[in-house]
């Protein structure tokens, strides 16, 4: 119903983006943006968050973030009305990304830069850019340049909807380095238990370590296709 409602949307982003994003939050069972206050320090999750951009020549100008969630993202909304995947559309989206990047860098140091920039073409696509160190490095397409663009129809996919929920609620869980570290710890724990059990059976510690190292390298060779498959299984897996 959400996809059907928004697919024909056109006109000005100012007329539509508040409604689109509010209904997206409802679709994903997320909290709605809060009423804005005069003091920007209280505006942790609001539309039209005010920021002051300081230029190299010493001048400054005021900007407004279309939707801001502290510690999560800066969102810039457009309604390009341009044909998708054309050079004109891509240029418009990159311009919006650059504008959002400037807003992220203009946020007060006390708030820090959010891990995500989101660029929305209302009713058509959502683009994600991430910078998990939050130190001022470049925001890059997330999870990669081939998959950072979410089309409206992609919202049928539960995995995509969960990605957007985490973007709102716990964005650092989307950091692939954290997942890699978690998996590495889990594997290390398993190997430690295995090593202890083999040593408890009377095998020398050095021999156990040598065996496990050989097994790991052989599993890697199997996973990358250097060893043949037998009955749909890797030959080393079958041997084990």
C-alpha positions as a Python dict, from the first residue, in 0.01 Angstrom:
ca = {
    (1, 'X'): (0, 0, 0),
    (2, 'X'): (285, 238, 81),
    (3, 'X'): (457, 165, -252),
    (4, 'X'): (130, 209, -445),
    (5, 'X'): (56, 538, -266),
    (6, 'X'): (395, 696, -334),
    (7, 'X'): (488, 563, -677),
    (8, 'X'): (300, 838, -866),
    (9, 'X'): (423, 1121, -638),
    (10, 'X'): (542, 1437, -812),
    (11, 'X'): (577, 1807, -746),
    (12, 'X'): (788, 1985, -486),
    (13, 'X'): (984, 1796, -222),
    (14, 'X'): (878, 2065, 27),
    (15, 'X'): (517, 1965, -29),
    (16, 'X'): (575, 1594, 10),
    (17, 'X'): (887, 1493, 200),
    (18, 'X'): (749, 1548, 553),
    (19, 'X'): (455, 1320, 476),
    (20, 'X'): (668, 1062, 293),
    (21, 'X'): (921, 1030, 575),
    (22, 'X'): (656, 1025, 847),
    (23, 'X'): (470, 746, 669),
    (24, 'X'): (800, 561, 614),
    (25, 'X'): (855, 573, 991),
    (26, 'X'): (507, 430, 1044),
    (27, 'X'): (573, 155, 790),
    (28, 'X'): (896, 56, 969),
    (29, 'X'): (746, 93, 1318),
    (30, 'X'): (986, 375, 1403),
    (31, 'X'): (931, 681, 1622),
    (32, 'X'): (805, 989, 1443),
    (33, 'X'): (1022, 1304, 1432),
    (34, 'X'): (968, 1533, 1728),
    (35, 'X'): (852, 1897, 1739),
    (36, 'X'): (1145, 2138, 1692),
    (37, 'X'): (1256, 2389, 1959),
    (38, 'X'): (1428, 2725, 1931),
    (39, 'X'): (1737, 2585, 2103),
    (40, 'X'): (1903, 2350, 1849),
    (41, 'X'): (2062, 2156, 2135),
    (42, 'X'): (1716, 2015, 2206),
    (43, 'X'): (1657, 1919, 1843),
    (44, 'X'): (1787, 1564, 1841),
    (45, 'X'): (1530, 1422, 1598),
    (46, 'X'): (1351, 1685, 1394),
    (47, 'X'): (1264, 1816, 1052),
    (48, 'X'): (1442, 2135, 939),
    (49, 'X'): (1729, 2120, 1189),
    (50, 'X'): (1916, 2453, 1171),
    (51, 'X'): (2296, 2456, 1116),
    (52, 'X'): (2544, 2736, 1051),
    (53, 'X'): (2793, 2662, 774),
    (54, 'X'): (3124, 2846, 806),
    (55, 'X'): (3300, 2916, 476),
    (56, 'X'): (3671, 2939, 401),
    (57, 'X'): (3651, 3316, 346),
    (58, 'X'): (3525, 3371, 700),
    (59, 'X'): (3162, 3418, 603),
    (60, 'X'): (2883, 3189, 713),
    (61, 'X'): (2539, 3092, 593),
    (62, 'X'): (2250, 2914, 751),
    (63, 'X'): (2123, 2579, 631),
    (64, 'X'): (1843, 2345, 731),
    (65, 'X'): (1875, 1967, 747),
    (66, 'X'): (1557, 1815, 606),
    (67, 'X'): (1556, 1541, 871),
    (68, 'X'): (1814, 1495, 1144),
    (69, 'X'): (1853, 1220, 1403),
    (70, 'X'): (2142, 1277, 1640),
    (71, 'X'): (2395, 996, 1635),
    (72, 'X'): (2226, 836, 1334),
    (73, 'X'): (2196, 1042, 1017),
    (74, 'X'): (2161, 1363, 823),
    (75, 'X'): (1890, 1330, 557),
    (76, 'X'): (1851, 1543, 247),
    (77, 'X'): (1526, 1507, 52),
    (78, 'X'): (1465, 1590, -313),
    (79, 'X'): (1190, 1528, -562),
    (80, 'X'): (1387, 1532, -884),
    (81, 'X'): (1112, 1427, -1129),
    (82, 'X'): (1401, 1317, -1351),
    (83, 'X'): (1418, 981, -1523),
    (84, 'X'): (1589, 728, -1298),
    (85, 'X'): (1946, 625, -1374),
    (86, 'X'): (2006, 907, -1622),
    (87, 'X'): (2304, 1140, -1596),
    (88, 'X'): (2076, 1426, -1493),
    (89, 'X'): (1922, 1223, -1212),
    (90, 'X'): (2259, 1098, -1090),
    (91, 'X'): (2393, 1454, -1092),
    (92, 'X'): (2097, 1579, -888),
    (93, 'X'): (2140, 1303, -631),
    (94, 'X'): (2515, 1367, -600),
    (95, 'X'): (2446, 1737, -550),
    (96, 'X'): (2204, 1648, -270),
    (97, 'X'): (2465, 1417, -115),
    (98, 'X'): (2723, 1697, -118),
    (99, 'X'): (2475, 1930, 48),
    (100, 'X'): (2402, 1674, 319),
    (101, 'X'): (2777, 1624, 368),
    (102, 'X'): (2821, 1998, 426),
    (103, 'X'): (2540, 1993, 684),
    (104, 'X'): (2695, 1695, 864),
    (105, 'X'): (3028, 1876, 889),
    (106, 'X'): (2856, 2191, 1015),
    (107, 'X'): (2703, 2018, 1317),
    (108, 'X'): (2844, 2126, 1656),
    (109, 'X'): (3148, 1930, 1771),
    (110, 'X'): (2961, 1841, 2090),
    (111, 'X'): (2715, 1636, 1883),
    (112, 'X'): (2971, 1474, 1655),
    (113, 'X'): (2911, 1369, 1299),
    (114, 'X'): (2646, 1102, 1243),
    (115, 'X'): (2757, 771, 1089),
    (116, 'X'): (2514, 804, 796),
    (117, 'X'): (2406, 1046, 525),
    (118, 'X'): (2073, 962, 363),
    (119, 'X'): (1958, 1109, 31),
    (120, 'X'): (1591, 1061, -59),
    (121, 'X'): (1424, 1113, -394),
    (122, 'X'): (1070, 1129, -258),
    (123, 'X'): (860, 834, -365),
    (124, 'X'): (1140, 677, -568),
    (125, 'X'): (1468, 599, -393),
    (126, 'X'): (1673, 617, -75),
    (127, 'X'): (2055, 633, -91),
    (128, 'X'): (2282, 550, 203),
    (129, 'X'): (2636, 678, 268),
    (130, 'X'): (2836, 579, 576),
    (131, 'X'): (3140, 698, 770),
    (132, 'X'): (3163, 487, 1083),
    (133, 'X'): (3476, 645, 1231),
    (134, 'X'): (3288, 977, 1262),
    (135, 'X'): (3617, 1164, 1241),
    (136, 'X'): (3559, 1369, 928),
    (137, 'X'): (3653, 1110, 667),
    (138, 'X'): (3460, 1074, 342),
    (139, 'X'): (3110, 928, 348),
    (140, 'X'): (3105, 631, 109),
    (141, 'X'): (2816, 433, -44),
    (142, 'X'): (2675, 176, 199),
    (143, 'X'): (2699, -122, 196),
    (144, 'X'): (2879, -75, -139),
    (145, 'X'): (2839, 129, -459),
    (146, 'X'): (2627, -143, -622),
    (147, 'X'): (2375, -170, -338),
    (148, 'X'): (2359, 169, -164),
    (149, 'X'): (2050, 276, -358),
    (150, 'X'): (1717, 146, -227),
    (151, 'X'): (1431, 174, -474),
    (152, 'X'): (1078, 211, -348),
    (153, 'X'): (990, -142, -458),
    (154, 'X'): (1288, -279, -260),
    (155, 'X'): (1095, -205, 59),
    (156, 'X'): (914, -535, 1),
    (157, 'X'): (1236, -702, 119),
    (158, 'X'): (1243, -756, 497),
    (159, 'X'): (1624, -735, 499),
    (160, 'X'): (1607, -386, 346),
    (161, 'X'): (1344, -276, 596),
    (162, 'X'): (1559, -408, 881),
    (163, 'X'): (1859, -216, 746),
    (164, 'X'): (1657, 105, 761),
    (165, 'X'): (1531, 27, 1113),
    (166, 'X'): (1888, -15, 1234),
    (167, 'X'): (1986, 306, 1055),
    (168, 'X'): (1733, 485, 1277),
    (169, 'X'): (1770, 294, 1601),
    (170, 'X'): (2122, 147, 1623),
    (171, 'X'): (2328, 254, 1319),
    (172, 'X'): (2663, 132, 1448),
    (173, 'X'): (2532, -225, 1427),
    (174, 'X'): (2558, -180, 1051),
    (175, 'X'): (2936, -126, 1073),
    (176, 'X'): (3085, -426, 891),
    (177, 'X'): (3408, -405, 1092),
    (178, 'X'): (3211, -466, 1412),
    (179, 'X'): (3043, -770, 1258),
    (180, 'X'): (3380, -902, 1140),
    (181, 'X'): (3522, -858, 1491),
    (182, 'X'): (3222, -1035, 1644),
    (183, 'X'): (3255, -1331, 1406),
    (184, 'X'): (3632, -1347, 1464),
    (185, 'X'): (3578, -1362, 1841),
    (186, 'X'): (3315, -1634, 1805),
    (187, 'X'): (3544, -1844, 1585),
    (188, 'X'): (3839, -1792, 1820),
    (189, 'X'): (3624, -1913, 2112),
    (190, 'X'): (3528, -2228, 1919),
    (191, 'X'): (3889, -2299, 1823),
    (192, 'X'): (4004, -2253, 2183),
    (193, 'X'): (3746, -2507, 2304),
    (194, 'X'): (3848, -2749, 2031),
    (195, 'X'): (4218, -2711, 2113),
    (196, 'X'): (4152, -2771, 2484),
    (197, 'X'): (3950, -3085, 2409),
    (198, 'X'): (4224, -3226, 2183),
    (199, 'X'): (4493, -3151, 2441),
    (200, 'X'): (4275, -3314, 2709),
    (201, 'X'): (4276, -3630, 2495),
    (202, 'X'): (4654, -3641, 2528),
    (203, 'X'): (4772, -3466, 2211),
    (204, 'X'): (5069, -3232, 2244),
    (205, 'X'): (4983, -2860, 2233),
    (206, 'X'): (5222, -2792, 1944),
    (207, 'X'): (5076, -3076, 1739),
    (208, 'X'): (4719, -2954, 1808),
    (209, 'X'): (4810, -2599, 1699),
    (210, 'X'): (4974, -2730, 1382),
    (211, 'X'): (4671, -2947, 1300),
    (212, 'X'): (4422, -2663, 1351),
    (213, 'X'): (4630, -2424, 1137),
    (214, 'X'): (4641, -2680, 854),
    (215, 'X'): (4267, -2740, 889),
    (216, 'X'): (4191, -2366, 869),
    (217, 'X'): (4401, -2318, 555),
    (218, 'X'): (4237, -2622, 395),
    (219, 'X'): (3889, -2489, 477),
    (220, 'X'): (3984, -2157, 319),
    (221, 'X'): (4111, -2335, 5),
    (222, 'X'): (3782, -2523, -11),
    (223, 'X'): (3571, -2208, 32),
    (224, 'X'): (3744, -2024, -253),
    (225, 'X'): (3708, -2322, -486),
    (226, 'X'): (4065, -2453, -494),
    (227, 'X'): (3945, -2798, -382),
    (228, 'X'): (3689, -3002, -577),
    (229, 'X'): (3325, -3046, -476),
    (230, 'X'): (3182, -3393, -411),
    (231, 'X'): (2804, -3449, -390),
    (232, 'X'): (2749, -3078, -338),
    (233, 'X'): (2999, -3070, -52),
    (234, 'X'): (3356, -2967, -28),
    (235, 'X'): (3591, -3265, -31),
    (236, 'X'): (3756, -3162, 297),
    (237, 'X'): (3419, -3119, 467),
    (238, 'X'): (3320, -3466, 347),
    (239, 'X'): (3647, -3607, 477),
    (240, 'X'): (3588, -3457, 820),
}
